[in-house]
Every structure is written in C-alpha cells, then in structure tokens.
CSV table of C-alpha atoms (C1' of nucleotides) in Angstrom, one decimal:
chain,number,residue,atom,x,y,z
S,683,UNK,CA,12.4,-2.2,-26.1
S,684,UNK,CA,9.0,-1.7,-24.5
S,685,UNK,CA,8.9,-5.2,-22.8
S,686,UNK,CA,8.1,-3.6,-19.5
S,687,UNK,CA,5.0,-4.1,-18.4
S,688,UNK,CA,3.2,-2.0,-15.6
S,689,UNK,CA,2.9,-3.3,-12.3
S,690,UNK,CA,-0.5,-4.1,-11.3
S,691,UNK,CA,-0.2,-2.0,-8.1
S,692,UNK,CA,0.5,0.8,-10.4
S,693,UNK,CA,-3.2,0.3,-12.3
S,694,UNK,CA,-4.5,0.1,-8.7
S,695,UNK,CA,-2.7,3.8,-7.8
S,696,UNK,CA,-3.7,5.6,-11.3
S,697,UNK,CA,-7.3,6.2,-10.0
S,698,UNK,CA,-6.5,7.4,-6.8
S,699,UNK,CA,-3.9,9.8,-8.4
S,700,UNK,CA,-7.2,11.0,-10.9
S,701,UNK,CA,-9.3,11.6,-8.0
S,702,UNK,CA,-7.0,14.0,-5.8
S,703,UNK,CA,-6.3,15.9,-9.0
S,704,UNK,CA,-10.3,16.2,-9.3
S,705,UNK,CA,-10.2,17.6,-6.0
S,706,UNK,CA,-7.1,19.6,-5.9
S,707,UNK,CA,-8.6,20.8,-9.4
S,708,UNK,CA,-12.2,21.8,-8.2
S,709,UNK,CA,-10.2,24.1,-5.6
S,710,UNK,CA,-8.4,26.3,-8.7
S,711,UNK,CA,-4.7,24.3,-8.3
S,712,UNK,CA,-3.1,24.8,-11.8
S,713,UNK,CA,0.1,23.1,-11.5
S,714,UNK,CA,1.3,19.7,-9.0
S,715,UNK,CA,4.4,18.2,-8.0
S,716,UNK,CA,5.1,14.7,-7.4
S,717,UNK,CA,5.5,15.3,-3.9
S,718,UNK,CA,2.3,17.3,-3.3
S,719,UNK,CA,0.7,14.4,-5.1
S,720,UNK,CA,1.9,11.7,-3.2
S,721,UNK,CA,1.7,13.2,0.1
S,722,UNK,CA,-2.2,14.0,-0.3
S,723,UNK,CA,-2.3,10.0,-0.8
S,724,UNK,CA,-0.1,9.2,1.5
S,725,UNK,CA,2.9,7.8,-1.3
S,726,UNK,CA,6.3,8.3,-2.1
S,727,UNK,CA,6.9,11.2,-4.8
S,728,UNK,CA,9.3,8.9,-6.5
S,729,UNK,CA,6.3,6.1,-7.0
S,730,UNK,CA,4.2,8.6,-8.5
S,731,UNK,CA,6.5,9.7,-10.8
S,732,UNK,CA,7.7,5.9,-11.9
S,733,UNK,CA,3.7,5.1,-12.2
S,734,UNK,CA,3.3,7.7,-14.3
S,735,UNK,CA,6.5,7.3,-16.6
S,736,UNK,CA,4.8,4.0,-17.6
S,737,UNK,CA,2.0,5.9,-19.9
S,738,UNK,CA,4.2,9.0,-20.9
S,739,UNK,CA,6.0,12.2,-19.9
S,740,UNK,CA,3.4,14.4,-18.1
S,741,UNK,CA,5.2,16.8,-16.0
S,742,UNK,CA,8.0,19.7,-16.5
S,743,UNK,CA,11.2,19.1,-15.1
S,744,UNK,CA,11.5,22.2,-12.4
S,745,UNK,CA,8.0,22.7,-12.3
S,746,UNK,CA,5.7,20.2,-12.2
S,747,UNK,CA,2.2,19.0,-13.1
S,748,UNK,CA,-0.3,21.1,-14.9
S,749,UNK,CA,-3.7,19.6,-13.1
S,750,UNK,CA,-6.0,19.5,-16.3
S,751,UNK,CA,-3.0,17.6,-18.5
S,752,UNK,CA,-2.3,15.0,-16.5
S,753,UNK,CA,-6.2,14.6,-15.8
S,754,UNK,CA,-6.9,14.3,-19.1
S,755,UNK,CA,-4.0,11.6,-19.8
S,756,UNK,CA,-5.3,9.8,-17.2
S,757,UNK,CA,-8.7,9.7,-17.9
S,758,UNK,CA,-7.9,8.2,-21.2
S,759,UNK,CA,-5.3,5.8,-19.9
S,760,UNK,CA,-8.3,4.6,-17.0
S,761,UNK,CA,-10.7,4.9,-20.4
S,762,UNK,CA,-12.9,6.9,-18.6
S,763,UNK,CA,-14.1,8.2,-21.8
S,764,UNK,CA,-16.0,5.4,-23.1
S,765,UNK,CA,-19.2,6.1,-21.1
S,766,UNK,CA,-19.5,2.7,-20.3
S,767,UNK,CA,-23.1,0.9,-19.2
S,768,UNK,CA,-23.0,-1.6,-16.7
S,769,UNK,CA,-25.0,-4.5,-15.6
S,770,UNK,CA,-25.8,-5.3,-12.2
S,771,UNK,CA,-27.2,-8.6,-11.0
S,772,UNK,CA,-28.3,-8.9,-7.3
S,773,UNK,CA,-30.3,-5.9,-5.6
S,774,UNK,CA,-30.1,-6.0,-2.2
S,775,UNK,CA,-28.5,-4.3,0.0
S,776,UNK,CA,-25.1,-4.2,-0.8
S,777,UNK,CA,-26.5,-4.0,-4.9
S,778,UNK,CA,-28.3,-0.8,-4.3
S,779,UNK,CA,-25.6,1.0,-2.4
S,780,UNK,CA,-23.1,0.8,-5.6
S,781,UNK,CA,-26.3,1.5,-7.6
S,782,UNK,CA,-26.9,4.5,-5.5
S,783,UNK,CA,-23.0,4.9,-4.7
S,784,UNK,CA,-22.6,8.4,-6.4
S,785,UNK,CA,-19.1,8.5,-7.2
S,786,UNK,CA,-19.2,6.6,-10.6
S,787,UNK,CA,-21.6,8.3,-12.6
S,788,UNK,CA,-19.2,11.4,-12.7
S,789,UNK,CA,-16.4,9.1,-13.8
S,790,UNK,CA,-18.4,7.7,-16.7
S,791,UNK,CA,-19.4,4.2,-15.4
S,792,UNK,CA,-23.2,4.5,-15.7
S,793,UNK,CA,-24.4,1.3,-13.9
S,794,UNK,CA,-28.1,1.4,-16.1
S,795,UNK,CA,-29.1,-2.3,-15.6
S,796,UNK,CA,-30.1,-3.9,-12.4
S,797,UNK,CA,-31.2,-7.7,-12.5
S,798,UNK,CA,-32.7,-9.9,-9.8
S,799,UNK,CA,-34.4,-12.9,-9.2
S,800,UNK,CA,-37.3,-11.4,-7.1
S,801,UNK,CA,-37.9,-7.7,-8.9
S,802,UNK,CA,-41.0,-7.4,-7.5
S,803,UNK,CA,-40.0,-8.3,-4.0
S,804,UNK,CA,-36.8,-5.7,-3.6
S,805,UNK,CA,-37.6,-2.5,-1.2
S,806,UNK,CA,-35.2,0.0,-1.2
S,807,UNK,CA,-33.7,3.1,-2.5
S,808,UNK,CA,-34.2,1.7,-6.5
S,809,UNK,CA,-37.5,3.6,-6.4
S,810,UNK,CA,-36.3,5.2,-10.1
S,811,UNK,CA,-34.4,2.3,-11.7
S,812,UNK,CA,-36.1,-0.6,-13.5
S,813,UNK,CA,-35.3,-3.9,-12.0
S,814,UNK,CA,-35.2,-6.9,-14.5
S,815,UNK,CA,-36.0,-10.6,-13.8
S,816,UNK,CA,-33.0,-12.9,-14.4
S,817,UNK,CA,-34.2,-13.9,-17.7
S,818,UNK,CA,-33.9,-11.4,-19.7
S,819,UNK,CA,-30.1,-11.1,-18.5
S,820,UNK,CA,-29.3,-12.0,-21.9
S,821,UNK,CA,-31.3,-9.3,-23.9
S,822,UNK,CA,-30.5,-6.7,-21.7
S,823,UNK,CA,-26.4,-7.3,-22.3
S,824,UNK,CA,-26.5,-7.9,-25.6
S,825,UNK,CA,-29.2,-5.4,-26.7
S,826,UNK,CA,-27.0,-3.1,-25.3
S,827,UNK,CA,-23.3,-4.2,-25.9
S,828,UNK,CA,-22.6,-4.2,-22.0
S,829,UNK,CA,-18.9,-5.4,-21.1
S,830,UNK,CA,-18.8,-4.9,-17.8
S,831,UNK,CA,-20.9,-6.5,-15.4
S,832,UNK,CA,-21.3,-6.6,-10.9
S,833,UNK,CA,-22.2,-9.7,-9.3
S,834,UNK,CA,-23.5,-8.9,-6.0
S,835,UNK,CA,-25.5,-12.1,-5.6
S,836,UNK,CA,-25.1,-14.6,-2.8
S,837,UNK,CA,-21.9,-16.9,-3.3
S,838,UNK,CA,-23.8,-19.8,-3.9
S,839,UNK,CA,-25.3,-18.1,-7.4
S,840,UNK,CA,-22.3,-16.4,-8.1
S,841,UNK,CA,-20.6,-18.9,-10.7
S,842,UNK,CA,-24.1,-19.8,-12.4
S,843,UNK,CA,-25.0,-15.7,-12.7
S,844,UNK,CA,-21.0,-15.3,-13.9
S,845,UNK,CA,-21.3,-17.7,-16.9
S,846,UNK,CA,-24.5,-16.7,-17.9
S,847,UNK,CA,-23.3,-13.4,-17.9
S,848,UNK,CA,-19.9,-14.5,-20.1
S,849,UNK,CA,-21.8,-16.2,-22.7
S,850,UNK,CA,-23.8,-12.9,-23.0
S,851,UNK,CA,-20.8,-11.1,-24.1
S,852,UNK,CA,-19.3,-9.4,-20.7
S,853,UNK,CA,-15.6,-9.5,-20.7
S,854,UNK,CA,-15.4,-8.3,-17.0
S,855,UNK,CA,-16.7,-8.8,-13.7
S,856,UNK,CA,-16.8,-6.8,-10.3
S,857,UNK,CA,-17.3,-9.6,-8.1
S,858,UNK,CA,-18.7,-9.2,-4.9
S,859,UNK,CA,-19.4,-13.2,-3.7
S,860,UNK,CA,-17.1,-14.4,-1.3
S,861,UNK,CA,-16.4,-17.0,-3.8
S,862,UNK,CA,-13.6,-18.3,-6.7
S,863,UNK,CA,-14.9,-17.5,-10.1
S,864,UNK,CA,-13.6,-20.4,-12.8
S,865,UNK,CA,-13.9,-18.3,-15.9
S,866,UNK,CA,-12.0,-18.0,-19.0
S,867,UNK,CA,-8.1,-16.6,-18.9
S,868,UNK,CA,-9.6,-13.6,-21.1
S,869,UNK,CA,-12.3,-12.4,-18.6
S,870,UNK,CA,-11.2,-10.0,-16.5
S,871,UNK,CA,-12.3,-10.6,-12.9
S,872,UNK,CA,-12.0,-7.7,-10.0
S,873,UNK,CA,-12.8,-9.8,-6.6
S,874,UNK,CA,-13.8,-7.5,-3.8
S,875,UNK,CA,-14.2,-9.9,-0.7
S,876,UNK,CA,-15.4,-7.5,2.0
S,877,UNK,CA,-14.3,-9.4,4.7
S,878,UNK,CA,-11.2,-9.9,4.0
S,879,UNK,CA,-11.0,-6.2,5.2
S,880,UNK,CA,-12.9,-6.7,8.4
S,881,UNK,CA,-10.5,-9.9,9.3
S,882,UNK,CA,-7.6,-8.4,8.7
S,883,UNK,CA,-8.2,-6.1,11.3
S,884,UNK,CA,-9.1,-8.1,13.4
S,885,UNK,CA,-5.6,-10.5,12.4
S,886,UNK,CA,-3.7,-6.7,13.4
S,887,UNK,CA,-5.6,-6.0,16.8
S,888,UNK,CA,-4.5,-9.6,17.6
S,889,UNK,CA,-1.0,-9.7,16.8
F,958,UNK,CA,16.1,-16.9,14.3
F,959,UNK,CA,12.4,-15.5,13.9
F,960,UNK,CA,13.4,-12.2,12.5
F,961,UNK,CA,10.7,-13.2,9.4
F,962,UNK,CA,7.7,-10.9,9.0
F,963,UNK,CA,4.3,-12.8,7.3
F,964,UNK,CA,4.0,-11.1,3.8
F,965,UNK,CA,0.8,-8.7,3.5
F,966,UNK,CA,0.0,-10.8,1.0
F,967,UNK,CA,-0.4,-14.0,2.9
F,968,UNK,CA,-2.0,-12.4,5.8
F,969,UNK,CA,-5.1,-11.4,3.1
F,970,UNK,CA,-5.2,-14.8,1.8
F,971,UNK,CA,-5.9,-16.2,5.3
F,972,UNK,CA,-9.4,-15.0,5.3
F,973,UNK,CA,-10.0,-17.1,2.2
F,974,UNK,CA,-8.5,-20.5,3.8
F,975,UNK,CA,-10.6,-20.0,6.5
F,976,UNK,CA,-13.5,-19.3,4.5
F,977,UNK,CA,-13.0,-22.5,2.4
F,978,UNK,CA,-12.3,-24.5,5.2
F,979,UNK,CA,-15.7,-23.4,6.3
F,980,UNK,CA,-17.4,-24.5,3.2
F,981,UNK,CA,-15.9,-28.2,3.2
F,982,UNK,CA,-16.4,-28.8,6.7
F,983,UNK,CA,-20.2,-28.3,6.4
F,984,UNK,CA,-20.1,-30.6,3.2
F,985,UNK,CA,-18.7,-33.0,6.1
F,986,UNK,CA,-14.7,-33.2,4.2
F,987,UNK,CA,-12.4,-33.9,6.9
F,988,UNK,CA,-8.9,-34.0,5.6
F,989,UNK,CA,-7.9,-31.2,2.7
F,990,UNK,CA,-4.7,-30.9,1.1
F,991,UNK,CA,-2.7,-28.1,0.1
F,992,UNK,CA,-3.7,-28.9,-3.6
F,993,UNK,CA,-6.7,-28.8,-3.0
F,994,UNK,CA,-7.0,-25.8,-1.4
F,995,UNK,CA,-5.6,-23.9,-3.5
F,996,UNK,CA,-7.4,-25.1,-6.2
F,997,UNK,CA,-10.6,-24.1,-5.3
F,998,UNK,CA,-9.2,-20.4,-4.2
F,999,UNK,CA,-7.3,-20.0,-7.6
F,1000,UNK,CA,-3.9,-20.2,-5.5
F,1001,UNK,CA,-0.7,-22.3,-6.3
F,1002,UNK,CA,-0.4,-25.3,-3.4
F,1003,UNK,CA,3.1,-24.2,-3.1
F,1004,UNK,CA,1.6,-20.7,-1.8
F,1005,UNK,CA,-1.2,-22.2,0.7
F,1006,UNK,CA,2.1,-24.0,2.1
F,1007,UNK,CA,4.1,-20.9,2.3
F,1008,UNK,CA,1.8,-18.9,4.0
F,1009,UNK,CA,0.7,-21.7,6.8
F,1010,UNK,CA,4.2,-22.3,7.6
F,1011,UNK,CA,4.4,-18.6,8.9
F,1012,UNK,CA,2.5,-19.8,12.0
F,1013,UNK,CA,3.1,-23.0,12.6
F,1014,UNK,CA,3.3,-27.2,11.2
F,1015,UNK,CA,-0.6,-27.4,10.9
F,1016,UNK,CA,-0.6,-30.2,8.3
F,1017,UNK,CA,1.0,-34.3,8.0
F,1018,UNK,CA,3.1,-35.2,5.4
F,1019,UNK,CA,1.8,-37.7,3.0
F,1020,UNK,CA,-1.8,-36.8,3.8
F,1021,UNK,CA,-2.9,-33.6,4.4
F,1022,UNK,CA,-4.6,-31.0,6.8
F,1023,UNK,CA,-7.3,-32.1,9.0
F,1024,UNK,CA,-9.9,-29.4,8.1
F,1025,UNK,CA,-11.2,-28.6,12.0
F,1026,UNK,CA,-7.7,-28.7,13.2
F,1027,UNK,CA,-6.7,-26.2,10.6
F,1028,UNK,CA,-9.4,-23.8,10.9
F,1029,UNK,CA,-9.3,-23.9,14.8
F,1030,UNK,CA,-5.6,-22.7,14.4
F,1031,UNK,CA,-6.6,-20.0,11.7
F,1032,UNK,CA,-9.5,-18.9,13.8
F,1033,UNK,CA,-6.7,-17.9,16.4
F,1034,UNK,CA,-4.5,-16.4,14.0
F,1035,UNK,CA,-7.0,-14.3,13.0
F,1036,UNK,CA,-8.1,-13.4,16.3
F,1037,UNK,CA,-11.9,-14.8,15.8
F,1038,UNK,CA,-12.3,-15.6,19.3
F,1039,UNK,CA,-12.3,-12.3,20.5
F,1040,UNK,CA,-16.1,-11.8,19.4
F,1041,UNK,CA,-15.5,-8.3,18.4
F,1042,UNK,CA,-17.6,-5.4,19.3
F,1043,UNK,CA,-17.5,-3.0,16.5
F,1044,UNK,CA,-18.9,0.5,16.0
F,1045,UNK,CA,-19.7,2.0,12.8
F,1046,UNK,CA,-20.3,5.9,11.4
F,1047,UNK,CA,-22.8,6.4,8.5
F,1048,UNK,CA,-26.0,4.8,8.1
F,1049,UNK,CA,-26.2,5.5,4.4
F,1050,UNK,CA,-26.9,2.7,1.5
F,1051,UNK,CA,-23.4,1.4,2.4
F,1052,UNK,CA,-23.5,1.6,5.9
F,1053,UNK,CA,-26.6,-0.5,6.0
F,1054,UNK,CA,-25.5,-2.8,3.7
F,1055,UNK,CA,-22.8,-3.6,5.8
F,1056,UNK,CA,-24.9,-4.3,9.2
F,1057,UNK,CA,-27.0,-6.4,6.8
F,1058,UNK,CA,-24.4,-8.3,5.7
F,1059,UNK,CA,-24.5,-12.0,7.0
F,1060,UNK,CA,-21.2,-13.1,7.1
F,1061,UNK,CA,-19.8,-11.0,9.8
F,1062,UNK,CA,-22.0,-11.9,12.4
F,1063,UNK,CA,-20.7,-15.9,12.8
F,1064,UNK,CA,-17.1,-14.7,12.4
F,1065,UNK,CA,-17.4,-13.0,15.4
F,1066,UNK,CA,-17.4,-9.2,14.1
F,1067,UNK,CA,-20.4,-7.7,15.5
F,1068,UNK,CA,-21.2,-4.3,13.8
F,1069,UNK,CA,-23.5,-3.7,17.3
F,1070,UNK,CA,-23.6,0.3,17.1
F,1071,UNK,CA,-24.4,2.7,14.4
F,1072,UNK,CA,-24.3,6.5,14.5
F,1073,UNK,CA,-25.3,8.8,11.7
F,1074,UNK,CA,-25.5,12.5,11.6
F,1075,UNK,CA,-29.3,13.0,11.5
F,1076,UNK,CA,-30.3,9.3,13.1
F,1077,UNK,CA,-34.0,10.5,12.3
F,1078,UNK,CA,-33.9,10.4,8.5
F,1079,UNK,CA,-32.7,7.5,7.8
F,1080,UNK,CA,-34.5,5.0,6.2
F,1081,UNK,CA,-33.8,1.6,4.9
F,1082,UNK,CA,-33.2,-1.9,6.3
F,1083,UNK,CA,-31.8,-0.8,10.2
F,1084,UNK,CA,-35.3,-1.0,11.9
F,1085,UNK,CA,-34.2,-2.7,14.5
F,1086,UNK,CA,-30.6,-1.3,15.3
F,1087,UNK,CA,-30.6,2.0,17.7
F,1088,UNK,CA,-28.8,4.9,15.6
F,1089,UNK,CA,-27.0,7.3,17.7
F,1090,UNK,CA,-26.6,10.7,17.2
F,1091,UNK,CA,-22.7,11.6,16.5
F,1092,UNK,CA,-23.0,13.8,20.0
F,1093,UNK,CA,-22.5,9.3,21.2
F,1094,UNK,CA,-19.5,9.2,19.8
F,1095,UNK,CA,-17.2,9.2,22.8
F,1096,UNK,CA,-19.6,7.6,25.2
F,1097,UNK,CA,-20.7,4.5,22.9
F,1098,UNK,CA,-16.7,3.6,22.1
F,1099,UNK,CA,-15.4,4.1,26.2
F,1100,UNK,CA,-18.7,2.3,27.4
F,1101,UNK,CA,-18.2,-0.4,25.4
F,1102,UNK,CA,-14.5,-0.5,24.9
F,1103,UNK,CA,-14.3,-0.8,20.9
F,1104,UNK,CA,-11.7,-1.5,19.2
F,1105,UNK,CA,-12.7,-1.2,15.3
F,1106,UNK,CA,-15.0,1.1,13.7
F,1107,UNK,CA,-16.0,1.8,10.3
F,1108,UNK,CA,-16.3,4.5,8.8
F,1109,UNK,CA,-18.7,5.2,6.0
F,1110,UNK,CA,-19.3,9.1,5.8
F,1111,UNK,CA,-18.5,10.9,2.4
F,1112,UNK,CA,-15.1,11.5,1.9
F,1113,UNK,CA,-15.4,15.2,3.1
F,1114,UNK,CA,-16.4,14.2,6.6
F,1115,UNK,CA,-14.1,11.0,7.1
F,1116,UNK,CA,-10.9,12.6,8.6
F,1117,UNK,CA,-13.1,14.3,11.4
F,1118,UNK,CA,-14.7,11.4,12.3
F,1119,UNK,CA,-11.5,9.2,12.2
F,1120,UNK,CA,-9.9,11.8,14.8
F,1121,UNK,CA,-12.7,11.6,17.1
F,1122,UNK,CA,-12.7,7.8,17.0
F,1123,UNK,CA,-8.9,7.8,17.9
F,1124,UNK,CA,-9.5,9.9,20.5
F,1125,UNK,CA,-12.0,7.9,22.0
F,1126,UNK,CA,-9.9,4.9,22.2
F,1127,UNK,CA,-10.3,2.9,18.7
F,1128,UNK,CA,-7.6,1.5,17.4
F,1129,UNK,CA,-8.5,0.0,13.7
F,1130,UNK,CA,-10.0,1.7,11.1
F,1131,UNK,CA,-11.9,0.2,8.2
F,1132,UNK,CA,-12.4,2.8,6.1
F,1133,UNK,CA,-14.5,3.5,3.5
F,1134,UNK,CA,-14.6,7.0,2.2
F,1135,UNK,CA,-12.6,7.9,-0.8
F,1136,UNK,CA,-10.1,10.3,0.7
F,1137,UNK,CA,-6.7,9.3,2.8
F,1138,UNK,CA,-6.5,9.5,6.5
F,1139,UNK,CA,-3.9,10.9,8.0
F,1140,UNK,CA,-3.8,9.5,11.2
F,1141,UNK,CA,-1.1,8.4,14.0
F,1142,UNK,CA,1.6,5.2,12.8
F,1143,UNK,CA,0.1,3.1,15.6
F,1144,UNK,CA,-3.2,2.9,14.5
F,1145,UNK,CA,-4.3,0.3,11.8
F,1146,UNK,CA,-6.3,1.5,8.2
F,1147,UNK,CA,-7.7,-0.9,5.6
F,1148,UNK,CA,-9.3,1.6,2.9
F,1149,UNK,CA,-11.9,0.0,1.0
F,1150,UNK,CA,-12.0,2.6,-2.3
F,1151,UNK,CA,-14.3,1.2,-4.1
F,1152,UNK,CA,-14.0,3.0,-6.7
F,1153,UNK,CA,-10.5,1.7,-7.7
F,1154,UNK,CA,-12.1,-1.7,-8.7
F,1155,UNK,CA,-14.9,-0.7,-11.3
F,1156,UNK,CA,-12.3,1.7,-12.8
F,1157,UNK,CA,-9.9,-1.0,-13.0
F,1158,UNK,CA,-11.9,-2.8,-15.0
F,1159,UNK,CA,-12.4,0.1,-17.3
F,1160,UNK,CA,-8.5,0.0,-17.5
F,1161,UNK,CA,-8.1,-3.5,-18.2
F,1162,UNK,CA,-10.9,-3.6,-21.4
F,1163,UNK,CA,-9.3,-0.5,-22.9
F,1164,UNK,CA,-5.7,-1.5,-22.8
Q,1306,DT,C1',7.8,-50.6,0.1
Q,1307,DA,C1',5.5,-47.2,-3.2
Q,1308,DG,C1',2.8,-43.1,-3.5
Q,1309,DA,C1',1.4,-38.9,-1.7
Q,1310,DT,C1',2.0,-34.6,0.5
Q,1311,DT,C1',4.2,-31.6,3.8
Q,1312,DG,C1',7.6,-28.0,5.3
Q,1313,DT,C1',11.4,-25.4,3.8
Q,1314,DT,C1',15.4,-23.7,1.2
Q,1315,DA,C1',17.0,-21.4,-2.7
Q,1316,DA,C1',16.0,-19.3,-7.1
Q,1317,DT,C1',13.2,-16.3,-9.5
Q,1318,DC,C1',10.3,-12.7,-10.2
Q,1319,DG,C1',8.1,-8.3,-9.3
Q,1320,DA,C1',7.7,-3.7,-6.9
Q,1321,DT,C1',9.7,0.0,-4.3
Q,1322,DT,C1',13.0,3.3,-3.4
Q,1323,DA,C1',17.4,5.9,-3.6
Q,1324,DA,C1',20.1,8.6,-6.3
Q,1325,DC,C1',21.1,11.8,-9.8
Q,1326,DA,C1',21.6,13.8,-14.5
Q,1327,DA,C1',18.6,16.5,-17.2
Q,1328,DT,C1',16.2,20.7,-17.5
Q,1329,DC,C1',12.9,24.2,-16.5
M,442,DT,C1',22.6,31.6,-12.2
M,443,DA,C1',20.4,29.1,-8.2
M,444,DG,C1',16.7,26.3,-6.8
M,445,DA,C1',13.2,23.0,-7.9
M,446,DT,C1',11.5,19.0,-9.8
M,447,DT,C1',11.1,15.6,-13.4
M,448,DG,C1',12.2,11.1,-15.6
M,449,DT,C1',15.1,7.1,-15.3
M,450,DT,C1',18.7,3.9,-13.9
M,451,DA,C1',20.4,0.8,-10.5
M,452,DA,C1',20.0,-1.0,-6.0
M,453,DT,C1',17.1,-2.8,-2.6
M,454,DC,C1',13.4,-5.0,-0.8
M,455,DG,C1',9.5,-8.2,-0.7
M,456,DA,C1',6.7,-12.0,-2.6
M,457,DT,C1',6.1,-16.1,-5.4
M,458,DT,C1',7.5,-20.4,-7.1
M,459,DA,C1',10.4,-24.5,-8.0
M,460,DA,C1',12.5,-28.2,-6.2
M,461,DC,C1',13.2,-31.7,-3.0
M,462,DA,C1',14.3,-34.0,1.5
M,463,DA,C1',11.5,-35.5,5.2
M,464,DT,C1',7.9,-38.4,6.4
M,465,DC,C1',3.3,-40.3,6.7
DNA sequence: TAGATTGTTAATCGATTAACAATC
DNA sequence: TAGATTGTTAATCGATTAACAATC
C-alpha cells in the first residue's frame, strides 16, 4: 500500500514550513492552518497539507495546527535531532560565510571542521575555529564519525576533495563547485551552483 | 503554433551547458554532441536535446554541435551580452563572498555597488569596493539604471529593502534572506535559502 | 552506403491543484 | 447546529524519456 514515495519538491518545502512555524512560534501562535501556513510562504494551502499527509496526520480537522506538534514532527522527520558535525573543506570566502552563517547551529547542524590547503594563509572571520591542513581530512572524519560534508573548494579540486572525502566515510555532500560530481548512486549529493541563480535572472530580464 | 512555454527546468539547466561549453572550448574541443554533454553534466542526451530545441536547430545531424556556435547562441538566450550592472544590499560574510566570487565577472554580471547599513564596520575582503550607506539606495539604482540587485540582509530586514529596490526601479531580485517576499507579479525572485540544502541532506541520511 | 546523431512526436512519469467528505 | 479546516481522491498540469524519421 505505501508505494508512494514523496516528491522531492516536497523534502525541499518541509524546511521552509519548520522555519515559519519557528517564527510564528517565537511570537506566542499556538495553533496554524494550512492556509496561514502557506500564505506566509507564498504556497497553496492544499500543497501544504498533501506535503504533510506524506509523514502523518498532524492537524485537526476544523481547527488546525497546534505550532509546537507539527514542529516537533518535523524536526524529526528533517532529523534535526541528531546534532550532526560537519566537515568543511575550502575556507575562503564563500567557506567562512556558511561557517559563520548563523542559521544552522540552532537547527542542529554544527559545522565543527574546517579543512584547507593553505591554513596558515586564510584571513578572515575564522579567528575562533581551528583550520586543518588537507591531510588530516581523513582523521578528522573518521575520528569523529562525520557524514555530512561541504565542498566549497574551486571546481577544479572539487572531484579529488569529493572522493577523498567518500572513502573517509561521508555519505553526503553540500556541493558548492560549479562542477558534476561522479560519485557512487548511495552518496547523497546537494549541488548549489550559485550562478545558476544570477543567470537566470539575467535569462528573465531578457526574455 | 508557438503557444509552448520552456520548462523551469530547462531554463536552469542552461547555465550548466554554457558553463561546459566553456570548459571544452578552452581544452580547444570544437564539436560536442548531445551525449556528450550530458554526460559530463549528469543529464540524459535526450534532455540536452529537449531543452535546445526550445530556441532554435543549434546542432547537425550525424555530427554534433559546434561548441562556439552553440555557446554564442546560449550566451544570447541567456542575455550575457547585456554586461549587467548589478547592485547588491549587505556586506556581511555572504555578501562579500559574493563580490569575491570569480565567475560572475566574465559572464557579464557585474556586482559594481554595494551598500550596507553601517558601511564603516565592515571588515573583510571589499577593500577596494566603495560601500554606500542605505540613505544611496535610490540614487545608486536611477543613476545607474540597475536592473538586478541582491539582497543579503537578515531575514528581518529583507522585505524593506526589496520595496525600496522596486521602488527605485529594479526589476530582479536575487534573494538571499530566509524569509518570502511579497512583492508585485511583475517582478522576478530567485530565493537562494540556503538552508534548505544542508537540511536536506539531514533528511536524506535519516530516512 | 553505413554509422552517427539530431530534432521532434508520443508515451510516460511526477507534481500540483480542485473538490469534497469527514470531523472538529 | 453552522462554520471552519483537515486529509485524501481524482483531475489536471508540467517535465522527462523513449523511439524514430530525417539527415549529415
């Protein structure tokens, strides 16, 4: 019977779903509707409700969603509760502004580990954070049973820094090259090209 | 006849061809095919067909694309010639990784202003980029007629600062600060939530 | 001609949305 | 009870993929 799977634009909406109800929440709302949900976020009350009957049955018919239930369903479903430790290998610019990116620590991704080729030569905002030379990319993940790993190296690196880091043990990868990874059907790679976002603007102005 | 929109889809895939295209040309390839293409992007032939065949025969059967020919054609599509002036708000960690970035610059997407609340404090990697105080706003965007901004303010800020840009005359919108924008139908958004792709990740090793 | 590869149609697959019974 | 809102089914819409004639 349950031979649906979810859409992956559903996984994509679940976090933005967590995060108004941590807002709405830190200003005293008890209880949510489908329609005040969606219209924070700018999506149809009847998608947030399908998303949602993926996992479970989280609301009251009549009434709505109490804030704290469906945050807490949601944070297991996203697995926020695993407190997970996260490498990150490149620190320059774009590297230290996740490291420093305050959002995530609250959400329980702690990115702890931050690996370059150059530590010595990296100026910054890393003033507090330990910054490892590329050799020891292999202690530091399996010392410390990391699983999650962000590439923000230079595409040309990218694939080299990627396998290193799957024979390591890291099962997935926040990918910031502008490059295809070839890795393994069971890794899980998130690409985030930032220039595809730029372009595509520019594709919309023009057309 | 032509009553077929391009797909969302293939309009963020463009970037990539072009991108590839890019890299073979400089290792001096003249002639790609389809296959081949998609290959080294991860994406089924049939697909890099599909999506070229919105705009236009680019290719010859039996043989192949001639790599300048195609990107001169997806330069145009994707409106590359235009060298585009582009304004951005928030000269945080992010913010200055952005203008740091390399790859804009030779696409034609010039991040040429910056403005930041308190110009004075910020430190980092923007020595030699003027900041302007927010009070610019209006005066740098109609001076220079910009079209695209980016905004990189905390979440709390971000709809101001979108209205103001609007107002001002911009009419594209990469934003991104974790919150949704309400803002007229006529103007273009690309949010850039980063946050959706580390939790993702989080999703995919716990389910 | 034989082999390769495009461009396109039709089939399939996946995601969104409308509609409404269930129920608070 | 009357009004509101969920959860779910079925219909629609949109994107991908298979298949193949066209043609180099």
């Amino acid at each position: 019977m349950k031979n649906i799977t979810t859409p992956t634009t559903t996984i994509e909406r679940l976090p933005l779903y967590y995060r108004y109800l941590e807002k709405v929440n830190s200003e005293g709302i008890e209880v949510i509707s489908s329609k005040q949900l969606g219209d924070g976020l700018g999506i149809p009350s009847t998608q947030v409700r399908k998303d949602l009957s993926y996992y479970g049955e989280f609301g009251r018919r009549g009434v709505g969603y109490e804030v704290d239930v469906l945050m807490k369903n949601l944070k297991k479903i996203l697995g926020l509760n695993n407190n997970w430790e996260i490498v990150l290998v490149g620190a320059g610019n774009l590297g230290q502004a996740l490291v420093n990116y305050g959002g995530f620590k609250k959400l329980g991704l702690n990115i702890n580990y931050v690996l370059d080729i150059a530590p010595d030569e990296i100026e910054g905002n890393l003033d507090e954070i330990e910054i490892y030379p590329m050799e020891k990319l292999n202690e530091v993940i399996r010392d410390n049973n990391i699983k999650i790993a962000i590439i923000a190296v230079p595409a040309e690196g990218a694939q080299e820094v990627a396998n290193k880091l799957i024979d390591s043990g890291v099962e997935a990868i926040w990918n910031f090259a502008p490059t295809h990874l070839k890795l393994p059907e069971d890794i899980k790679v998130r690409d985030e090209d930032l220039s595809i976002g730029l372009i595509s603007l520019s594709y919309y102005l023009s057309n």
